[in-house]
């Protein structure tokens, strides 16, 4: 069934930084974008996954489908990189039976009703509530934009 | 980079949605590739109706290579979002390909450097300095060679990707052959031997965690001078040949220096010196004695640890040692000279068994 080498929150999902740094750094060979809305639109899914070269696998799944997909994989050498736009998707992934030990916050820009969390990482009230749920479940949530950055652990104090 | 090759995937996607047309334009806005081949060769104005057309610059290494043109036949309200997604995906693919090219270029230089340092009989110091400058490698810091041997074949793409895992700019490596990866890892001048050793152990465990599994790891001697890196490499080779190793664990040459020195002794010249003792072991289990000597050496002459390794009771091991002491008239347990004598004799015996 392979292993999840990184679960990352990133507004931009698959972009240059993810492809040029994180996939290599983690040795991921399959990218799973966890997004219920995009997963139900084949055209958008195709465009998003076209950013990934053919030698890597990329797909977009609803949170509830991640566990089925990973558990059905027979190749134990599969290294999954999970990407989501926010913490809600990962809370749902966990609720459906996937054990996530840690989650990296890589990109949550200042937009809409989001307020600063740490430097250029921001979250709105709903996202903060989901982050608290992740912390309650014992998930190590940290901020790390690129591999060279030090991991900054997310705490309840930071969430307010 | 083959921009047209990358673009073909996008063409394929657009063809599945008949409302969209995507095209690659050259710097003169002439269509070179498109999901609708009929438009190839047409010049596309930048001033077309924005409600149905979007154009984005495609730059590679800051140089304009052309444009991405997105056109919709029937107006919809998502052209902005969809065309931006197309553009972002194309840019990501280009960035990835560029990065891969850069990595391969860098690895090619590192291959040349490793070849010059450890494979060739004598390194060209000017060429080595030039390569190190190009790779921005500091030649004043000590480095340790790490020899990684895999019985299966290394995946070349995985080795390229390793560039990103090893974030230290002063580490360089080369896939010497499909089974052997040679890494030169820098060490901090200010660190103690214990700290250096811990760093190397962490480094190896990170490589294993990353995916370089089912490999044997030999760690050579730290070296300050670039011209001596070859010796660090040789010490790794010695470990590979002479130490019983378990996969995915680091084995340090410095843990086997005594064994190394013993292996350098000229058995032919020493043989006759020990004839008196050879006669004494004729009727005993010499192989067992060699195993006991090695277990004692590897456990720093700790009786309990050696007994565990040998699957013997502590008292049984002590009984056997007393037997050897009596036979050879040496004090193995209480004297340094006796320990050395016992190990050297066992080592010579091992080579003649």
Tab-separated table of N, CA and C in Angstrom, chain B residues 94-197:
chain	number	residue	atom	x	y	z
B	94	UNK	N	7.279	23.258	-17.010
B	94	UNK	CA	8.523	23.853	-17.534
B	94	UNK	C	9.548	23.973	-16.405
B	95	UNK	N	9.072	24.457	-15.240
B	95	UNK	CA	9.986	24.618	-14.093
B	95	UNK	C	10.582	23.271	-13.705
B	96	UNK	N	9.755	22.245	-13.726
B	96	UNK	CA	10.237	20.908	-13.359
B	96	UNK	C	11.294	20.420	-14.355
B	97	UNK	N	11.002	20.599	-15.637
B	97	UNK	CA	11.958	20.136	-16.657
B	97	UNK	C	13.281	20.902	-16.543
B	98	UNK	N	13.167	22.217	-16.294
B	98	UNK	CA	14.388	23.031	-16.148
B	98	UNK	C	15.218	22.542	-14.968
B	99	UNK	N	14.517	22.265	-13.873
B	99	UNK	CA	15.190	21.807	-12.663
B	99	UNK	C	15.884	20.466	-12.889
B	100	UNK	N	15.199	19.608	-13.606
B	100	UNK	CA	15.792	18.299	-13.920
B	100	UNK	C	17.054	18.483	-14.771
B	101	UNK	N	16.956	19.395	-15.741
B	101	UNK	CA	18.123	19.657	-16.600
B	101	UNK	C	19.290	20.190	-15.783
B	102	UNK	N	18.978	21.129	-14.867
B	102	UNK	CA	20.024	21.706	-14.014
B	102	UNK	C	20.666	20.638	-13.139
B	103	UNK	N	19.813	19.772	-12.584
B	103	UNK	CA	20.331	18.708	-11.709
B	103	UNK	C	21.241	17.775	-12.485
B	104	UNK	N	20.808	17.405	-13.667
B	104	UNK	CA	21.613	16.482	-14.481
B	104	UNK	C	22.950	17.119	-14.854
B	105	UNK	N	22.881	18.422	-15.162
B	105	UNK	CA	24.107	19.141	-15.518
B	105	UNK	C	25.071	19.147	-14.325
B	106	UNK	N	24.507	19.412	-13.140
B	106	UNK	CA	25.321	19.460	-11.932
B	106	UNK	C	25.877	18.065	-11.608
B	107	UNK	N	25.006	17.071	-11.753
B	107	UNK	CA	25.452	15.704	-11.466
B	107	UNK	C	26.537	15.261	-12.423
B	108	UNK	N	26.441	15.732	-13.652
B	108	UNK	CA	27.466	15.381	-14.633
B	108	UNK	C	28.826	15.936	-14.187
B	109	UNK	N	28.815	17.161	-13.665
B	109	UNK	CA	30.057	17.759	-13.150
B	109	UNK	C	30.551	16.988	-11.930
B	110	UNK	N	29.613	16.572	-11.072
B	110	UNK	CA	29.993	15.806	-9.881
B	110	UNK	C	30.555	14.439	-10.274
B	111	UNK	N	29.995	13.854	-11.338
B	111	UNK	CA	30.535	12.583	-11.854
B	111	UNK	C	31.994	12.774	-12.257
B	112	UNK	N	32.225	13.874	-12.962
B	112	UNK	CA	33.599	14.150	-13.427
B	112	UNK	C	34.540	14.338	-12.234
B	113	UNK	N	34.025	15.052	-11.216
B	113	UNK	CA	34.855	15.316	-10.035
B	113	UNK	C	35.203	14.015	-9.301
B	114	UNK	N	34.202	13.193	-9.076
B	114	UNK	CA	34.444	11.925	-8.364
B	114	UNK	C	35.369	11.035	-9.186
B	115	UNK	N	35.155	11.034	-10.482
B	115	UNK	CA	36.019	10.239	-11.356
B	115	UNK	C	37.470	10.696	-11.229
B	116	UNK	N	37.642	12.012	-11.212
B	116	UNK	CA	38.996	12.574	-11.143
B	116	UNK	C	39.630	12.279	-9.772
B	117	UNK	N	38.819	12.360	-8.730
B	117	UNK	CA	39.356	12.215	-7.376
B	117	UNK	C	39.654	10.775	-6.975
B	118	UNK	N	38.781	9.873	-7.348
B	118	UNK	CA	38.937	8.513	-6.814
B	118	UNK	C	39.100	7.408	-7.839
B	119	UNK	N	38.735	7.648	-9.062
B	119	UNK	CA	38.817	6.563	-10.043
B	119	UNK	C	40.149	6.617	-10.795
B	120	UNK	N	40.514	7.843	-11.206
B	120	UNK	CA	41.774	7.976	-11.941
B	120	UNK	C	42.956	7.746	-11.005
B	121	UNK	N	44.022	7.290	-11.571
B	121	UNK	CA	45.207	6.980	-10.757
B	121	UNK	C	45.752	8.246	-10.082
B	122	UNK	N	45.846	9.327	-10.867
B	122	UNK	CA	46.326	10.575	-10.253
B	122	UNK	C	45.451	11.726	-10.737
B	123	UNK	N	44.937	12.483	-9.765
B	123	UNK	CA	44.011	13.566	-10.093
B	123	UNK	C	44.759	14.779	-10.635
B	124	UNK	N	44.119	15.468	-11.580
B	124	UNK	CA	44.659	16.725	-12.097
B	124	UNK	C	44.145	17.820	-11.159
B	125	UNK	N	45.049	18.347	-10.316
B	125	UNK	CA	44.609	19.275	-9.263
B	125	UNK	C	43.968	20.545	-9.825
B	126	UNK	N	44.450	21.006	-10.970
B	126	UNK	CA	43.877	22.232	-11.553
B	126	UNK	C	42.438	21.955	-12.009
B	127	UNK	N	42.272	20.810	-12.645
B	127	UNK	CA	40.946	20.423	-13.141
B	127	UNK	C	39.985	20.219	-11.963
B	128	UNK	N	40.501	19.591	-10.888
B	128	UNK	CA	39.675	19.349	-9.691
B	128	UNK	C	39.228	20.685	-9.096
B	129	UNK	N	40.174	21.633	-8.997
B	129	UNK	CA	39.844	22.935	-8.426
B	129	UNK	C	38.794	23.639	-9.299
B	130	UNK	N	38.965	23.522	-10.602
B	130	UNK	CA	38.039	24.149	-11.542
B	130	UNK	C	36.621	23.564	-11.380
B	131	UNK	N	36.574	22.235	-11.270
B	131	UNK	CA	35.258	21.583	-11.091
B	131	UNK	C	34.620	21.991	-9.769
B	132	UNK	N	35.440	22.057	-8.727
B	132	UNK	CA	34.900	22.430	-7.411
B	132	UNK	C	34.396	23.872	-7.419
B	133	UNK	N	35.092	24.725	-8.145
B	133	UNK	CA	34.637	26.117	-8.280
B	133	UNK	C	33.303	26.181	-9.002
B	134	UNK	N	33.212	25.419	-10.087
B	134	UNK	CA	31.962	25.427	-10.862
B	134	UNK	C	30.789	24.932	-10.015
B	135	UNK	N	31.076	23.962	-9.168
B	135	UNK	CA	30.020	23.386	-8.326
B	135	UNK	C	29.839	24.155	-7.016
B	136	UNK	N	30.638	25.220	-6.859
B	136	UNK	CA	30.594	26.062	-5.646
B	136	UNK	C	30.836	25.219	-4.389
B	137	UNK	N	31.797	24.317	-4.478
B	137	UNK	CA	32.140	23.459	-3.337
B	137	UNK	C	33.318	24.063	-2.581
B	138	UNK	N	33.176	24.158	-1.296
B	138	UNK	CA	34.247	24.677	-0.447
B	138	UNK	C	35.336	23.600	-0.316
B	139	UNK	N	36.557	23.916	-0.752
B	139	UNK	CA	37.614	22.893	-0.696
B	139	UNK	C	38.465	22.992	0.577
B	140	UNK	N	37.976	23.792	1.541
B	140	UNK	CA	38.751	23.932	2.784
B	140	UNK	C	38.123	23.145	3.947
B	141	UNK	N	36.987	22.538	3.699
B	141	UNK	CA	36.331	21.811	4.797
B	141	UNK	C	36.590	20.302	4.662
B	142	UNK	N	36.641	19.598	5.811
B	142	UNK	CA	36.857	18.142	5.716
B	142	UNK	C	35.623	17.427	5.157
B	143	UNK	N	35.871	16.319	4.499
B	143	UNK	CA	34.767	15.502	3.982
B	143	UNK	C	35.031	14.039	4.265
B	144	UNK	N	33.951	13.301	4.354
B	144	UNK	CA	34.038	11.856	4.569
B	144	UNK	C	33.344	11.148	3.413
B	145	UNK	N	33.996	10.100	2.921
B	145	UNK	CA	33.389	9.332	1.829
B	145	UNK	C	32.375	8.347	2.401
B	146	UNK	N	31.257	8.223	1.706
B	146	UNK	CA	30.249	7.215	2.056
B	146	UNK	C	30.023	6.359	0.813
B	147	UNK	N	30.257	5.086	0.981
B	147	UNK	CA	30.158	4.150	-0.135
B	147	UNK	C	28.834	3.414	0.042
B	148	UNK	N	27.943	3.551	-0.945
B	148	UNK	CA	26.629	2.906	-0.850
B	148	UNK	C	26.546	1.835	-1.935
B	149	UNK	N	26.398	0.607	-1.499
B	149	UNK	CA	26.361	-0.512	-2.444
B	149	UNK	C	24.982	-1.149	-2.414
B	150	UNK	N	24.432	-1.348	-3.603
B	150	UNK	CA	23.111	-1.964	-3.704
B	150	UNK	C	23.210	-3.177	-4.618
B	151	UNK	N	22.737	-4.310	-4.142
B	151	UNK	CA	22.794	-5.501	-4.997
B	151	UNK	C	21.887	-5.329	-6.211
B	152	UNK	N	20.707	-4.723	-5.994
B	152	UNK	CA	19.851	-4.399	-7.140
B	152	UNK	C	20.446	-3.175	-7.819
B	153	UNK	N	19.852	-2.814	-8.922
B	153	UNK	CA	20.356	-1.653	-9.671
B	153	UNK	C	19.751	-0.374	-9.084
B	154	UNK	N	20.556	0.676	-8.961
B	154	UNK	CA	20.037	1.977	-8.526
B	154	UNK	C	19.150	2.559	-9.631
B	155	UNK	N	18.073	3.200	-9.215
B	155	UNK	CA	17.211	3.899	-10.159
B	155	UNK	C	17.852	5.270	-10.422
B	156	UNK	N	18.227	5.517	-11.677
B	156	UNK	CA	18.963	6.740	-12.002
B	156	UNK	C	18.143	7.999	-11.668
B	157	UNK	N	16.839	7.930	-11.906
B	157	UNK	CA	15.984	9.077	-11.595
B	157	UNK	C	15.995	9.347	-10.090
B	158	UNK	N	15.989	8.263	-9.331
B	158	UNK	CA	15.996	8.396	-7.867
B	158	UNK	C	17.304	9.062	-7.416
B	159	UNK	N	18.383	8.671	-8.073
B	159	UNK	CA	19.684	9.247	-7.729
B	159	UNK	C	19.699	10.744	-8.072
B	160	UNK	N	19.054	11.103	-9.184
B	160	UNK	CA	18.957	12.527	-9.545
B	160	UNK	C	18.137	13.268	-8.495
B	161	UNK	N	17.038	12.653	-8.095
B	161	UNK	CA	16.161	13.295	-7.101
B	161	UNK	C	16.837	13.474	-5.748
B	162	UNK	N	17.825	12.637	-5.497
B	162	UNK	CA	18.548	12.707	-4.222
B	162	UNK	C	19.178	14.094	-4.018
B	163	UNK	N	19.425	14.774	-5.129
B	163	UNK	CA	20.006	16.121	-5.087
B	163	UNK	C	19.182	17.029	-4.169
B	164	UNK	N	17.871	16.817	-4.177
B	164	UNK	CA	16.985	17.691	-3.397
B	164	UNK	C	16.935	17.266	-1.937
B	165	UNK	N	17.143	15.961	-1.720
B	165	UNK	CA	17.096	15.476	-0.341
B	165	UNK	C	18.331	15.934	0.417
B	166	UNK	N	19.470	15.897	-0.314
B	166	UNK	CA	20.711	16.331	0.329
B	166	UNK	C	20.792	17.838	0.126
B	167	UNK	N	20.291	18.557	1.090
B	167	UNK	CA	20.188	20.007	0.889
B	167	UNK	C	21.534	20.708	1.070
B	168	UNK	N	22.501	20.027	1.700
B	168	UNK	CA	23.805	20.640	1.919
B	168	UNK	C	24.529	20.841	0.584
B	169	UNK	N	24.803	22.098	0.284
B	169	UNK	CA	25.416	22.429	-1.009
B	169	UNK	C	26.830	21.876	-1.147
B	170	UNK	N	27.440	21.523	-0.025
B	170	UNK	CA	28.829	21.065	-0.095
B	170	UNK	C	28.970	19.545	-0.176
B	171	UNK	N	27.842	18.873	-0.280
B	171	UNK	CA	27.893	17.416	-0.489
B	171	UNK	C	27.893	17.161	-1.991
B	172	UNK	N	28.719	16.234	-2.429
B	172	UNK	CA	28.633	15.840	-3.841
B	172	UNK	C	28.675	14.326	-3.944
B	173	UNK	N	28.123	13.836	-5.043
B	173	UNK	CA	28.058	12.383	-5.182
B	173	UNK	C	28.042	11.964	-6.633
B	174	UNK	N	28.270	10.684	-6.822
B	174	UNK	CA	28.267	10.158	-8.191
B	174	UNK	C	27.885	8.695	-8.166
B	175	UNK	N	27.131	8.313	-9.178
B	175	UNK	CA	26.795	6.904	-9.353
B	175	UNK	C	27.942	6.296	-10.171
B	176	UNK	N	28.853	5.650	-9.464
B	176	UNK	CA	30.052	5.123	-10.119
B	176	UNK	C	29.680	4.019	-11.109
B	177	UNK	N	28.795	3.174	-10.688
B	177	UNK	CA	28.211	2.191	-11.609
B	177	UNK	C	26.785	1.930	-11.119
B	178	UNK	N	26.064	1.068	-11.780
B	178	UNK	CA	24.638	0.921	-11.443
B	178	UNK	C	24.382	0.352	-10.046
B	179	UNK	N	25.439	-0.145	-9.404
B	179	UNK	CA	25.282	-0.694	-8.047
B	179	UNK	C	25.931	0.179	-6.970
B	180	UNK	N	26.737	1.138	-7.364
B	180	UNK	CA	27.571	1.845	-6.385
B	180	UNK	C	27.403	3.358	-6.445
B	181	UNK	N	27.011	3.905	-5.305
B	181	UNK	CA	26.887	5.355	-5.186
B	181	UNK	C	27.972	5.837	-4.238
B	182	UNK	N	28.666	6.862	-4.650
B	182	UNK	CA	29.759	7.389	-3.831
B	182	UNK	C	29.381	8.805	-3.410
B	183	UNK	N	29.336	9.031	-2.103
B	183	UNK	CA	28.943	10.354	-1.603
B	183	UNK	C	30.111	10.942	-0.817
B	184	UNK	N	30.376	12.210	-1.003
B	184	UNK	CA	31.368	12.903	-0.168
B	184	UNK	C	30.627	13.937	0.670
B	185	UNK	N	30.569	13.645	1.955
B	185	UNK	CA	29.779	14.506	2.851
B	185	UNK	C	30.697	15.418	3.650
B	186	UNK	N	30.401	16.713	3.658
B	186	UNK	CA	31.238	17.627	4.435
B	186	UNK	C	31.012	17.481	5.935
B	187	UNK	N	32.016	17.846	6.695
B	187	UNK	CA	31.910	17.799	8.156
B	187	UNK	C	32.327	19.161	8.702
B	188	UNK	N	31.715	19.519	9.791
B	188	UNK	CA	32.069	20.791	10.390
B	188	UNK	C	33.426	20.662	11.087
B	189	UNK	N	34.277	21.677	10.844
B	189	UNK	CA	35.620	21.649	11.444
B	189	UNK	C	35.554	21.657	12.969
B	190	UNK	N	34.538	22.323	13.494
B	190	UNK	CA	34.489	22.523	14.946
B	190	UNK	C	33.903	21.330	15.696
B	191	UNK	N	33.385	20.363	14.972
B	191	UNK	CA	32.717	19.246	15.665
B	191	UNK	C	33.704	18.188	16.143
B	192	UNK	N	33.333	17.539	17.248
B	192	UNK	CA	34.165	16.463	17.764
B	192	UNK	C	33.928	15.211	16.921
B	193	UNK	N	34.796	14.217	17.121
B	193	UNK	CA	34.623	12.962	16.388
B	193	UNK	C	33.278	12.325	16.691
B	194	UNK	N	32.854	12.466	17.949
B	194	UNK	CA	31.567	11.851	18.339
B	194	UNK	C	30.415	12.545	17.611
B	195	UNK	N	30.490	13.889	17.529
B	195	UNK	CA	29.437	14.636	16.826
B	195	UNK	C	29.426	14.298	15.338
B	196	UNK	N	30.630	14.197	14.768
B	196	UNK	CA	30.739	13.871	13.344
B	196	UNK	C	30.128	12.505	13.071
B	197	UNK	N	30.432	11.581	13.975
B	197	UNK	CA	29.903	10.228	13.825
B	197	UNK	C	28.371	10.236	13.921
